[in-house]
XYZ file of C-alpha atoms in Angstrom:
703
model
C 140.326 71.551 71.292
C 137.868 74.167 70.019
C 138.315 76.268 73.164
C 142.054 76.442 72.541
C 141.895 77.769 68.995
C 141.515 81.467 69.997
C 144.334 81.006 72.497
C 146.403 79.423 69.743
C 145.805 82.449 67.525
C 146.871 84.802 70.313
C 150.009 82.745 70.899
C 150.787 82.870 67.163
C 150.413 86.664 67.078
C 152.803 87.033 69.994
C 155.341 84.481 68.792
C 155.708 85.904 65.288
C 156.247 89.515 66.291
C 159.791 90.401 65.174
C 160.752 91.837 68.530
C 159.333 88.982 70.583
C 161.562 86.513 72.318
C 159.790 83.947 74.454
C 161.822 82.361 77.194
C 162.577 78.646 76.704
C 160.851 77.692 79.966
C 157.635 79.238 78.670
C 158.004 77.315 75.400
C 158.369 74.069 77.344
C 155.260 74.859 79.421
C 153.269 75.639 76.289
C 154.444 72.396 74.686
C 153.215 70.538 77.774
C 149.814 72.202 77.385
C 149.840 71.200 73.716
C 150.621 67.565 74.606
C 148.022 67.382 77.394
C 145.264 68.785 75.158
C 146.407 67.017 71.985
C 146.612 70.413 70.278
C 148.740 69.760 67.204
C 148.208 73.276 65.807
C 149.728 74.884 68.899
C 152.651 72.447 68.720
C 153.335 73.436 65.102
C 153.253 77.132 66.033
C 155.747 76.544 68.842
C 157.914 74.420 66.553
C 157.926 77.238 63.968
C 158.919 79.769 66.630
C 161.858 77.603 67.691
C 163.004 77.369 64.065
C 162.591 81.099 63.373
C 164.470 82.067 66.528
C 167.168 79.457 65.790
C 166.579 77.650 69.068
C 166.788 74.119 67.611
C 170.446 74.081 66.629
C 172.072 74.059 70.064
C 172.358 71.148 72.458
C 170.993 73.211 75.353
C 167.515 73.179 73.752
C 167.102 69.407 73.931
C 164.014 69.461 76.203
C 161.617 71.326 73.883
C 162.681 69.136 70.979
C 161.954 66.012 73.065
C 158.535 67.460 73.786
C 157.953 68.017 70.077
C 158.875 64.388 69.293
C 156.428 63.257 71.956
C 153.599 65.447 70.603
C 154.114 64.461 66.953
C 154.285 60.781 67.886
C 151.065 60.977 69.924
C 149.367 62.748 67.014
C 150.300 59.920 64.577
C 152.834 62.196 62.843
C 155.664 59.723 63.384
C 157.504 60.770 60.199
C 157.656 64.387 61.458
C 158.825 63.145 64.869
C 161.576 61.184 63.107
C 162.693 64.334 61.216
C 162.889 66.357 64.455
C 164.876 63.520 66.012
C 167.283 63.238 63.062
C 168.055 67.000 63.087
C 168.813 67.180 66.812
C 172.442 68.179 67.430
C 172.400 66.178 70.647
C 170.087 63.456 71.948
C 169.518 61.942 75.362
C 167.614 58.885 76.619
C 164.355 60.846 76.644
C 164.777 61.622 72.925
C 165.217 57.953 72.067
C 162.482 56.792 74.429
C 159.946 59.317 73.043
C 160.556 58.252 69.444
C 160.536 54.541 70.320
C 157.270 54.932 72.232
C 155.831 56.741 69.208
C 156.732 53.896 66.842
C 155.275 51.389 69.308
C 151.983 53.305 69.575
C 151.669 53.611 65.801
C 152.174 49.883 65.234
C 155.846 49.638 64.202
C 157.400 47.420 66.907
C 160.304 46.265 64.721
C 161.376 49.883 64.173
C 161.545 50.214 67.970
C 164.038 47.353 68.143
C 166.114 48.926 65.359
C 166.201 52.227 67.256
C 167.228 50.374 70.421
C 170.257 48.888 68.631
C 171.148 52.279 67.070
C 170.934 53.975 70.466
C 173.578 51.713 71.962
C 175.804 51.766 68.856
C 175.455 55.383 67.596
C 175.038 57.420 70.778
C 176.626 54.833 73.119
C 173.849 55.413 75.615
C 173.064 52.954 78.390
C 169.348 52.122 78.375
C 167.305 52.779 81.492
C 164.142 51.195 82.896
C 161.825 53.320 80.694
C 163.617 52.246 77.515
C 163.354 48.573 78.455
C 159.661 48.849 79.270
C 159.109 50.057 75.677
C 161.484 47.442 74.215
C 159.745 44.539 75.978
C 156.400 45.772 74.664
C 157.885 45.963 71.163
C 159.218 42.401 71.438
C 155.781 41.116 72.463
C 153.959 43.062 69.711
C 156.524 42.045 67.091
C 156.722 38.390 68.119
C 160.450 38.636 68.814
C 160.821 36.052 71.590
C 164.594 35.585 71.253
C 165.317 39.327 71.462
C 162.924 39.598 74.400
C 164.752 36.886 76.342
C 168.126 38.501 75.554
C 166.894 41.828 76.938
C 165.506 39.964 79.949
C 169.016 38.706 80.678
C 170.381 42.258 80.477
C 167.855 43.769 82.896
C 168.472 40.951 85.387
C 172.248 41.624 85.316
C 171.806 45.393 85.510
C 169.208 45.248 88.293
C 166.636 47.140 86.220
C 164.257 44.184 86.533
C 163.323 45.385 90.025
C 161.562 48.440 88.597
C 157.848 47.680 88.700
C 157.068 48.779 85.133
C 159.975 46.676 83.768
C 158.688 43.656 85.676
C 155.151 44.285 84.382
C 156.381 44.668 80.793
C 158.284 41.367 81.131
C 155.215 39.537 82.483
C 153.124 40.978 79.656
C 155.719 39.930 77.062
C 155.881 36.320 78.246
C 152.080 36.159 78.455
C 151.771 37.321 74.847
C 154.298 34.656 73.818
C 152.004 32.090 75.516
C 154.951 31.341 77.807
C 152.961 31.108 81.018
C 155.847 29.506 82.905
C 158.106 32.419 81.961
C 155.506 34.965 83.080
C 154.959 33.123 86.380
C 158.730 32.898 86.948
C 159.091 36.689 86.654
C 155.952 37.236 88.730
C 157.074 34.945 91.553
C 160.824 35.583 91.722
C 160.942 39.378 91.296
C 159.653 41.155 94.416
C 157.025 43.865 94.244
C 153.431 43.519 93.088
C 150.841 45.994 91.911
C 147.404 45.545 90.377
C 148.836 45.612 86.845
C 151.144 42.658 87.629
C 148.217 40.624 88.882
C 146.031 41.646 85.930
C 148.606 40.576 83.334
C 149.367 37.246 85.021
C 145.702 36.386 85.608
C 144.743 37.329 82.059
C 147.581 35.252 80.589
C 146.693 32.211 82.687
C 142.989 32.418 81.816
C 143.620 32.896 78.089
C 146.047 29.945 77.978
C 143.681 27.694 79.951
C 145.805 27.380 83.117
C 142.761 27.746 85.330
C 144.093 26.028 88.462
C 147.146 28.285 88.412
C 144.859 31.302 87.900
C 142.890 30.324 91.012
C 146.155 30.162 92.994
C 147.143 33.659 91.820
C 143.644 34.931 92.646
C 143.922 33.517 96.185
C 147.280 35.278 96.539
C 145.772 38.531 95.270
C 142.900 38.305 97.750
C 145.393 37.803 100.570
C 147.237 41.051 99.784
C 146.155 44.662 100.164
C 146.126 45.347 96.415
C 143.170 47.429 95.299
C 141.323 45.879 92.363
C 140.529 47.932 89.275
C 138.010 47.330 86.493
C 140.499 45.207 84.516
C 140.938 42.915 87.532
C 137.188 42.382 87.805
C 136.806 41.734 84.071
C 139.595 39.118 84.217
C 138.254 37.415 87.358
C 134.717 37.277 85.923
C 136.285 35.669 82.847
C 137.964 33.095 85.101
C 134.621 32.320 86.786
C 133.051 31.904 83.327
C 135.760 29.460 82.209
C 135.394 27.445 85.411
C 131.582 27.740 85.315
C 131.963 28.544 89.025
C 128.718 30.350 89.880
C 129.511 30.549 93.610
C 132.791 32.388 92.990
C 131.102 34.573 90.364
C 128.405 35.643 92.843
C 131.074 36.468 95.448
C 133.010 38.619 92.962
C 129.778 40.328 91.849
C 128.986 41.219 95.485
C 132.532 42.516 95.948
C 132.360 44.906 92.989
C 128.960 46.226 94.090
C 130.479 47.259 97.445
C 133.594 48.788 95.842
C 134.199 52.165 94.191
C 134.949 50.604 90.793
C 132.756 51.988 88.030
C 130.486 49.402 86.389
C 131.408 50.375 82.841
C 130.420 48.551 79.663
C 133.342 46.120 79.860
C 132.622 45.116 83.459
C 128.900 44.653 82.789
C 129.645 42.593 79.685
C 131.960 40.386 81.762
C 129.223 39.912 84.390
C 126.668 38.990 81.727
C 129.145 36.576 80.124
C 129.897 34.963 83.500
C 126.226 34.329 84.268
C 125.642 33.052 80.736
C 128.539 30.568 80.944
C 127.376 29.440 84.402
C 123.903 28.655 83.042
C 122.133 31.515 84.849
C 120.691 33.375 81.891
C 118.041 34.973 84.163
C 120.785 36.659 86.222
C 122.455 37.780 82.992
C 119.167 39.289 81.821
C 118.655 41.104 85.146
C 122.113 42.645 84.824
C 121.319 43.653 81.249
C 117.918 45.164 82.101
C 119.451 47.149 84.980
C 121.744 49.048 82.606
C 120.658 52.542 81.582
C 122.961 52.751 78.568
C 123.424 49.687 76.377
C 125.904 49.601 73.515
C 126.553 46.860 70.975
C 129.010 45.068 73.305
C 126.376 44.628 76.011
C 123.670 43.620 73.510
C 126.000 41.044 71.976
C 126.880 39.736 75.451
C 123.264 39.047 76.421
C 122.548 37.439 73.026
C 125.583 35.191 73.512
C 124.311 34.239 76.989
C 120.983 33.125 75.524
C 122.735 31.278 72.691
C 125.082 29.426 75.064
C 122.076 28.180 77.024
C 120.237 26.916 73.943
C 117.699 29.768 73.895
C 118.163 30.447 70.183
C 114.820 32.121 69.511
C 115.288 34.518 72.432
C 118.710 35.486 71.042
C 117.215 36.232 67.620
C 114.382 38.236 69.203
C 116.943 40.359 71.064
C 118.676 41.074 67.768
C 115.455 42.597 66.429
C 114.996 44.561 69.662
C 118.561 45.893 69.427
C 117.940 47.256 65.925
C 114.707 48.917 67.113
C 116.857 50.716 69.717
C 119.100 52.062 66.909
C 122.152 50.031 67.955
C 124.101 48.757 64.962
C 125.455 45.179 65.108
C 129.152 44.401 64.794
C 130.948 41.284 63.563
C 130.611 39.485 66.910
C 126.866 40.198 66.981
C 126.416 38.662 63.546
C 128.497 35.633 64.584
C 126.227 34.982 67.586
C 123.112 35.424 65.428
C 124.392 33.028 62.756
C 125.212 30.399 65.374
C 121.748 30.827 66.909
C 120.257 30.372 63.450
C 122.315 27.190 63.049
C 120.883 25.946 66.348
C 117.374 26.293 64.913
C 118.364 24.913 61.454
C 116.683 28.072 60.105
C 118.336 28.323 56.679
C 116.053 31.033 55.320
C 116.734 33.247 58.341
C 120.454 32.627 57.827
C 120.173 33.825 54.236
C 118.485 37.023 55.459
C 121.319 37.580 57.944
C 123.862 37.026 55.168
C 122.236 39.843 53.208
C 122.505 42.168 56.226
C 126.149 41.172 56.713
C 127.031 42.057 53.110
C 125.144 45.345 53.398
C 126.853 46.218 56.700
C 130.362 45.503 55.379
C 131.225 42.599 57.720
C 131.454 39.918 55.036
C 135.269 39.767 55.118
C 135.546 39.496 58.913
C 136.991 36.079 59.787
C 134.681 35.500 62.767
C 131.648 36.197 60.559
C 132.918 33.945 57.771
C 133.472 31.131 60.275
C 129.940 31.512 61.629
C 128.524 31.540 58.086
C 130.294 28.262 57.259
C 128.973 26.712 60.472
C 125.425 27.965 59.827
C 125.227 26.724 56.247
C 126.795 23.356 57.128
C 124.393 22.757 60.031
C 121.390 23.927 58.020
C 122.128 21.387 55.284
C 123.520 23.644 52.543
C 127.102 22.397 52.342
C 127.567 23.940 48.865
C 126.877 27.417 50.278
C 129.281 26.721 53.172
C 131.986 25.717 50.684
C 131.401 28.878 48.631
C 131.793 31.070 51.739
C 135.036 29.228 52.568
C 136.470 29.719 49.071
C 135.484 33.414 49.030
C 137.133 34.230 52.387
C 140.141 36.534 52.078
C 141.574 35.509 55.458
C 141.265 32.172 57.243
C 142.231 30.903 60.677
C 142.260 27.394 62.135
C 138.561 27.689 63.051
C 137.756 28.367 59.383
C 139.482 25.177 58.260
C 137.952 23.148 61.097
C 134.417 24.354 60.369
C 134.704 23.336 56.714
C 136.438 19.986 57.354
C 133.890 19.016 60.030
C 131.072 20.281 57.804
C 132.157 18.024 54.955
C 132.514 15.077 57.354
C 129.089 15.644 58.884
C 127.574 15.555 55.399
C 129.350 12.297 54.578
C 131.705 13.966 52.101
C 134.822 12.204 53.343
C 136.912 12.748 50.212
C 136.304 16.493 50.281
C 137.140 16.616 54.011
C 140.431 14.761 53.513
C 141.388 16.897 50.497
C 140.785 20.035 52.562
C 142.841 18.620 55.433
C 145.789 18.179 53.054
C 145.257 21.766 51.830
C 145.411 22.908 55.470
C 148.763 21.195 55.946
C 150.057 22.614 52.657
C 149.048 26.117 53.770
C 151.239 25.756 56.863
C 148.346 25.709 59.339
C 148.778 23.521 62.402
C 145.888 21.073 62.963
C 144.385 21.007 66.458
C 142.025 18.888 68.545
C 138.908 19.798 66.547
C 140.654 19.272 63.188
C 141.299 15.620 63.975
C 137.695 15.037 65.037
C 136.692 15.999 61.486
C 139.545 14.019 59.908
C 138.843 10.806 61.840
C 135.135 11.177 61.100
C 136.006 11.460 57.386
C 138.184 8.330 57.642
C 135.183 6.544 59.167
C 132.915 7.566 56.264
C 135.508 6.379 53.742
C 136.400 3.183 55.600
C 140.074 4.214 55.848
C 140.974 2.011 58.815
C 144.760 2.057 58.306
C 144.873 5.829 57.776
C 142.590 6.522 60.744
C 144.738 4.463 63.111
C 147.861 6.249 61.789
C 146.358 9.666 62.532
C 145.263 8.533 66.015
C 148.416 6.727 67.108
C 151.181 8.671 65.349
C 150.368 11.890 63.502
C 148.332 13.498 66.280
C 151.168 13.029 68.754
C 153.677 14.365 66.199
C 151.824 17.698 66.105
C 151.278 17.759 69.880
C 147.574 16.871 70.022
C 146.600 14.436 72.774
C 143.769 12.106 71.634
C 140.527 12.654 73.525
C 137.129 11.044 73.902
C 135.789 12.387 70.591
C 138.765 10.986 68.671
C 138.432 7.536 70.197
C 134.682 7.557 69.529
C 135.366 8.322 65.848
C 137.867 5.459 65.632
C 135.369 3.095 67.297
C 132.930 4.132 64.559
C 135.641 3.536 61.943
C 136.415 0.020 63.201
C 132.728 -0.782 63.672
C 131.825 0.277 60.147
C 134.534 -2.041 58.822
C 132.976 -4.906 60.796
C 135.912 -5.078 63.222
C 133.650 -5.253 66.275
C 136.084 -7.169 68.499
C 138.851 -4.652 67.748
C 136.459 -1.779 68.513
C 135.548 -3.311 71.878
C 139.213 -3.937 72.663
C 139.998 -0.275 71.910
C 137.156 0.911 74.162
C 138.406 -1.201 77.047
C 142.050 -0.092 76.679
C 141.947 3.662 76.041
C 143.271 5.982 78.782
C 140.376 8.477 78.802
C 137.097 8.173 80.678
C 134.390 6.936 78.315
C 130.794 8.061 78.033
C 127.724 6.143 76.885
C 127.939 7.560 73.340
C 131.205 5.730 72.585
C 129.738 2.377 73.638
C 126.440 3.105 71.897
C 128.415 3.661 68.674
C 129.589 0.051 68.942
C 126.062 -1.124 69.845
C 124.630 0.614 66.775
C 127.222 -1.185 64.619
C 126.092 -4.525 66.071
C 122.570 -3.635 64.938
C 123.732 -2.685 61.418
C 125.931 -5.797 61.040
C 123.176 -7.967 62.559
C 125.514 -9.361 65.197
C 122.720 -9.626 67.741
C 124.470 -11.757 70.354
C 127.413 -9.340 70.518
C 124.975 -6.424 70.605
C 122.984 -7.812 73.543
C 126.189 -8.204 75.564
C 127.314 -4.649 74.801
C 123.822 -3.280 75.571
C 123.768 -4.953 78.977
C 127.174 -3.430 79.748
C 126.014 0.058 78.638
C 122.862 -0.157 80.781
C 125.047 -0.946 83.776
C 126.936 2.300 83.043
C 123.763 4.358 82.579
C 120.437 2.677 83.390
C 118.575 5.745 82.075
C 120.041 5.888 78.552
C 116.938 5.716 76.370
C 118.980 5.254 73.166
C 120.397 1.960 74.393
C 116.934 0.624 75.261
C 115.725 1.560 71.772
C 118.676 -0.112 70.024
C 118.359 -3.260 72.159
C 114.639 -3.430 71.424
C 115.418 -3.106 67.693
C 117.968 -5.930 67.972
C 115.400 -8.225 69.596
C 112.804 -7.304 66.958
C 115.211 -7.991 64.077
C 115.928 -11.406 65.600
C 112.151 -11.935 66.008
C 112.705 -12.250 69.719
C 109.385 -10.685 70.704
C 109.807 -11.857 74.283
C 112.934 -9.698 74.403
C 111.013 -6.680 73.031
C 108.350 -7.169 75.726
C 111.067 -7.500 78.379
C 112.740 -4.224 77.336
C 109.429 -2.338 77.257
C 108.523 -3.650 80.690
C 111.928 -2.591 82.009
C 111.433 0.907 80.559
C 108.033 1.210 82.240
C 109.435 0.069 85.571
C 112.256 2.617 85.358
C 109.921 5.333 84.033
C 111.993 5.728 80.869
C 110.047 7.117 77.942
C 111.158 6.994 74.335
C 111.127 10.386 72.685
C 108.571 10.423 69.852
C 109.942 10.841 66.341
C 109.405 14.374 65.038
C 110.339 15.777 61.611
C 109.994 19.308 60.330
C 110.448 21.221 57.092
C 110.519 24.935 56.247
C 108.390 26.014 53.280
C 108.219 29.723 52.452
C 109.135 30.946 55.957
C 106.693 28.555 57.682
C 107.888 25.533 59.682
C 105.693 22.454 59.302
C 106.079 19.817 62.027
C 105.083 16.153 61.659
C 104.911 13.153 63.968
C 104.273 9.559 62.921
C 100.665 8.911 61.806
C 100.067 12.663 62.150
C 96.523 13.827 61.380
C 96.811 17.340 62.853
C 98.186 19.098 59.777
C 95.513 21.035 57.794
C 96.544 19.155 54.635
C 96.937 15.735 56.264
C 94.541 14.040 53.807
C 96.487 15.266 50.764
C 99.815 14.412 52.463
C 98.702 10.847 53.169
C 97.586 10.461 49.581
C 100.938 11.757 48.371
C 102.820 9.283 50.593
C 100.642 6.440 49.390
C 101.237 7.450 45.765
C 105.031 7.727 46.237
C 105.333 4.344 47.943
C 103.266 2.686 45.219
C 105.423 4.244 42.492
C 108.763 3.231 44.034
C 107.817 -0.426 44.500
C 108.578 -1.187 40.822
C 111.994 0.454 41.438
C 112.776 -2.137 44.092
C 111.202 -0.772 47.297
C 110.306 -3.517 49.763
C 108.933 -2.314 53.107
C 111.371 -3.292 55.886
C 108.799 -4.753 58.260
C 111.585 -6.023 60.549
C 111.888 -2.441 61.776
C 108.374 -2.607 63.265
C 108.593 -3.368 66.955
C 105.191 -5.077 67.105
C 104.340 -8.742 66.663
C 101.435 -8.153 64.221
C 100.422 -9.145 60.677
C 102.661 -8.140 57.744
C 100.052 -5.815 56.213
C 99.591 -3.984 59.496
C 103.367 -3.669 59.804
C 103.469 -1.949 56.397
C 100.856 0.532 57.601
C 102.980 1.311 60.671
C 105.949 2.065 58.375
C 104.127 4.086 55.734
C 103.481 7.235 57.691
C 106.655 7.865 59.662
C 107.275 11.550 60.285
C 110.105 11.893 57.739
C 107.985 10.364 54.976
C 105.217 12.857 55.731
C 107.692 15.771 55.686
C 109.282 14.629 52.408
C 105.860 14.258 50.790
C 104.835 17.733 51.932
C 108.083 19.181 50.592
C 107.486 17.600 47.191
C 103.970 19.052 47.192
C 104.945 22.640 47.999
C 108.700 23.314 47.626
C 109.783 25.338 44.586
C 110.779 23.271 41.560
C 114.422 22.090 41.547
C 114.878 23.315 45.145
C 116.362 20.728 47.558
C 113.942 19.200 50.065
C 115.472 19.780 53.517
C 113.986 17.761 56.373
C 115.172 17.656 59.988
C 114.458 14.822 62.409
C 115.139 14.541 66.135
C 115.906 10.771 66.079
C 117.896 8.354 63.955
C 116.293 7.746 60.558
C 114.870 4.213 60.309
C 116.080 1.822 57.605
C 112.744 1.695 55.812
C 112.487 5.503 55.513
C 116.114 5.569 54.355
C 115.406 3.052 51.562
C 112.230 4.889 50.573
C 113.979 8.293 50.489
C 116.682 6.958 48.147
C 114.121 5.698 45.650
C 111.882 8.786 45.976
C 114.900 10.965 45.064
C 115.366 8.848 41.946
C 111.657 8.823 41.068
C 111.189 12.600 41.408
C 114.711 13.588 40.238
C 115.040 15.613 43.459
C 117.726 16.190 46.035
C 116.386 15.245 49.457
C 118.500 16.195 52.481
C 117.543 14.688 55.839
C 119.341 15.711 59.031
C 118.756 13.033 61.677
C 120.254 12.650 65.158
C 123.481 11.190 63.742
C 124.321 13.043 60.521
C 123.150 14.466 57.214
C 121.767 12.157 54.519
C 121.885 13.606 50.997
C 119.652 11.521 48.736
C 120.093 11.950 45.005
C 119.461 9.652 42.052
C 118.761 6.683 44.311
C 121.927 6.979 46.439
C 122.728 8.420 49.863
C 125.869 10.231 50.995
C 126.123 7.917 54.029
C 126.665 4.875 51.785
C 123.926 3.117 53.784
C 125.838 3.219 57.079
C 124.668 5.559 59.810
């Protein structure tokens, strides 16, 4: 551009000499140079010369005016292009096509369709293949499916559909309408294939989840002599990632290494994503380390790979490394970091990230807002999650789902159901995930009739097929209501393949409702399904202990030893001033263990007058009552709560996380401790969040 400025000045001096007349062919050549170099100044000079020499008023000068429309449109001067177009004494198909392409490029697809109608009505011109290629793109960008299908009918009748770029535009249009069958029909029935056709079809199939069909198209592509480009490789790597097909991914990686395709940032990001989704984070890291130039897309890709494989700390460490390398994060980077933070339940780190997000200007990005809601909900601060939701300028279905499921996970069923009704009122269409949150909320509230209505009628009305998670929620709903026989009947009749979790939900209900005979039968059935499910052994052992069947407890423990099944030890942790303190039952390793034990002892003594009675039935040992109380007193969550009360700032919630289900005795103690100390105590166990306040829990004593 800079190199052309002196030339532009020379051209101006020549063009504006009174005696100078430049031949039209030279003007056209100069306009081509202007278009190729994006030199708007030169175009304006040439335009002025045409006006001064009165060469714009005759129909014979249509070509330079078409070139001017093209240049102005490419330079985002669409209003100027429109003025040139309007003042043309005569127009041809190129004139219309240039202006329509300009409106399409500048984001006005509906104006393209208006011009298309005017062209046939005003100038009575018959559209050609180039016009239709632009029109189909405008229909897809503008969401005009009906108009697109009407134009499809025209090009079929006129034979224009056999032009490759018309066919490709049609395939692209149907793919953008999520009409995969329509795209495949055009792809299969209209002869002639190039790499763009395959790219559009493959991309549409992968994005819409038609993976088997995508594999069939890929096999067809590999059987033809079509040369792959970078877009092909990116799409195929995406297919491998969706299928988690490492073998195919390795084959495609070898193919690209032996080809002439440049390994640009998009291709490398696709390779990293493929290895991450296939569980080979080491391969992803090798690809990342091999790169000489790394931009934010590549950095975000490798962080996402670590996050997807549960390596949350490594993802956060890479974020720090990226900033050291002077690469600024984008919205996707922050989303991955927030989700990694949620995986670690690191609320304080999430707050720090929130500050960076506000400072960087990404606060109003939907993907960031969604990740913030998820992070705060999973880290136990549902109020902060709700505030983010209410402050969001734009929301998508993921936003609503994150908040509904967040409320449900915290036991706030009423809030979840109210938000679900707001979603429907806002015209959003609920999806698979939405109903997981809704049915979970029905379970918390004991809304059996409503839950069965959503499962059996409403979900099918909106086109959502019930899946395993939905049936598991309804089993929990029926079980909580004490309808154990109905829950078992549902489990044995549903059309989806069940996992152990669904049956263990029913087994846990047997334990809560003290229906020990029913529970033993269900446990035996579950152990036939999965002899290595440690949770079932634990629940069955608890059932025997509650029934004082110590022979049964001994039998279960012996069986676990024989099968080499080890119960995971209970671990609780709490963050105090950026330091994570970890506790196990009867822990004496903490530097302040003496003071912590004294605090626990003091708290338990003070809540006994409030009604605390140690639940010694939870102790799985046949020993004296006093010894059973000692076993209960120093469970990991009690130690963590005591430490939080000793060191957390005044009026700050005590947030404790535990890897296993909270026992009934600790649950009772936590309720009364919250009342005694006038504190909010939030415990996240393996099942859900428990918010203890003023002697009550958000789970309503069912978990």
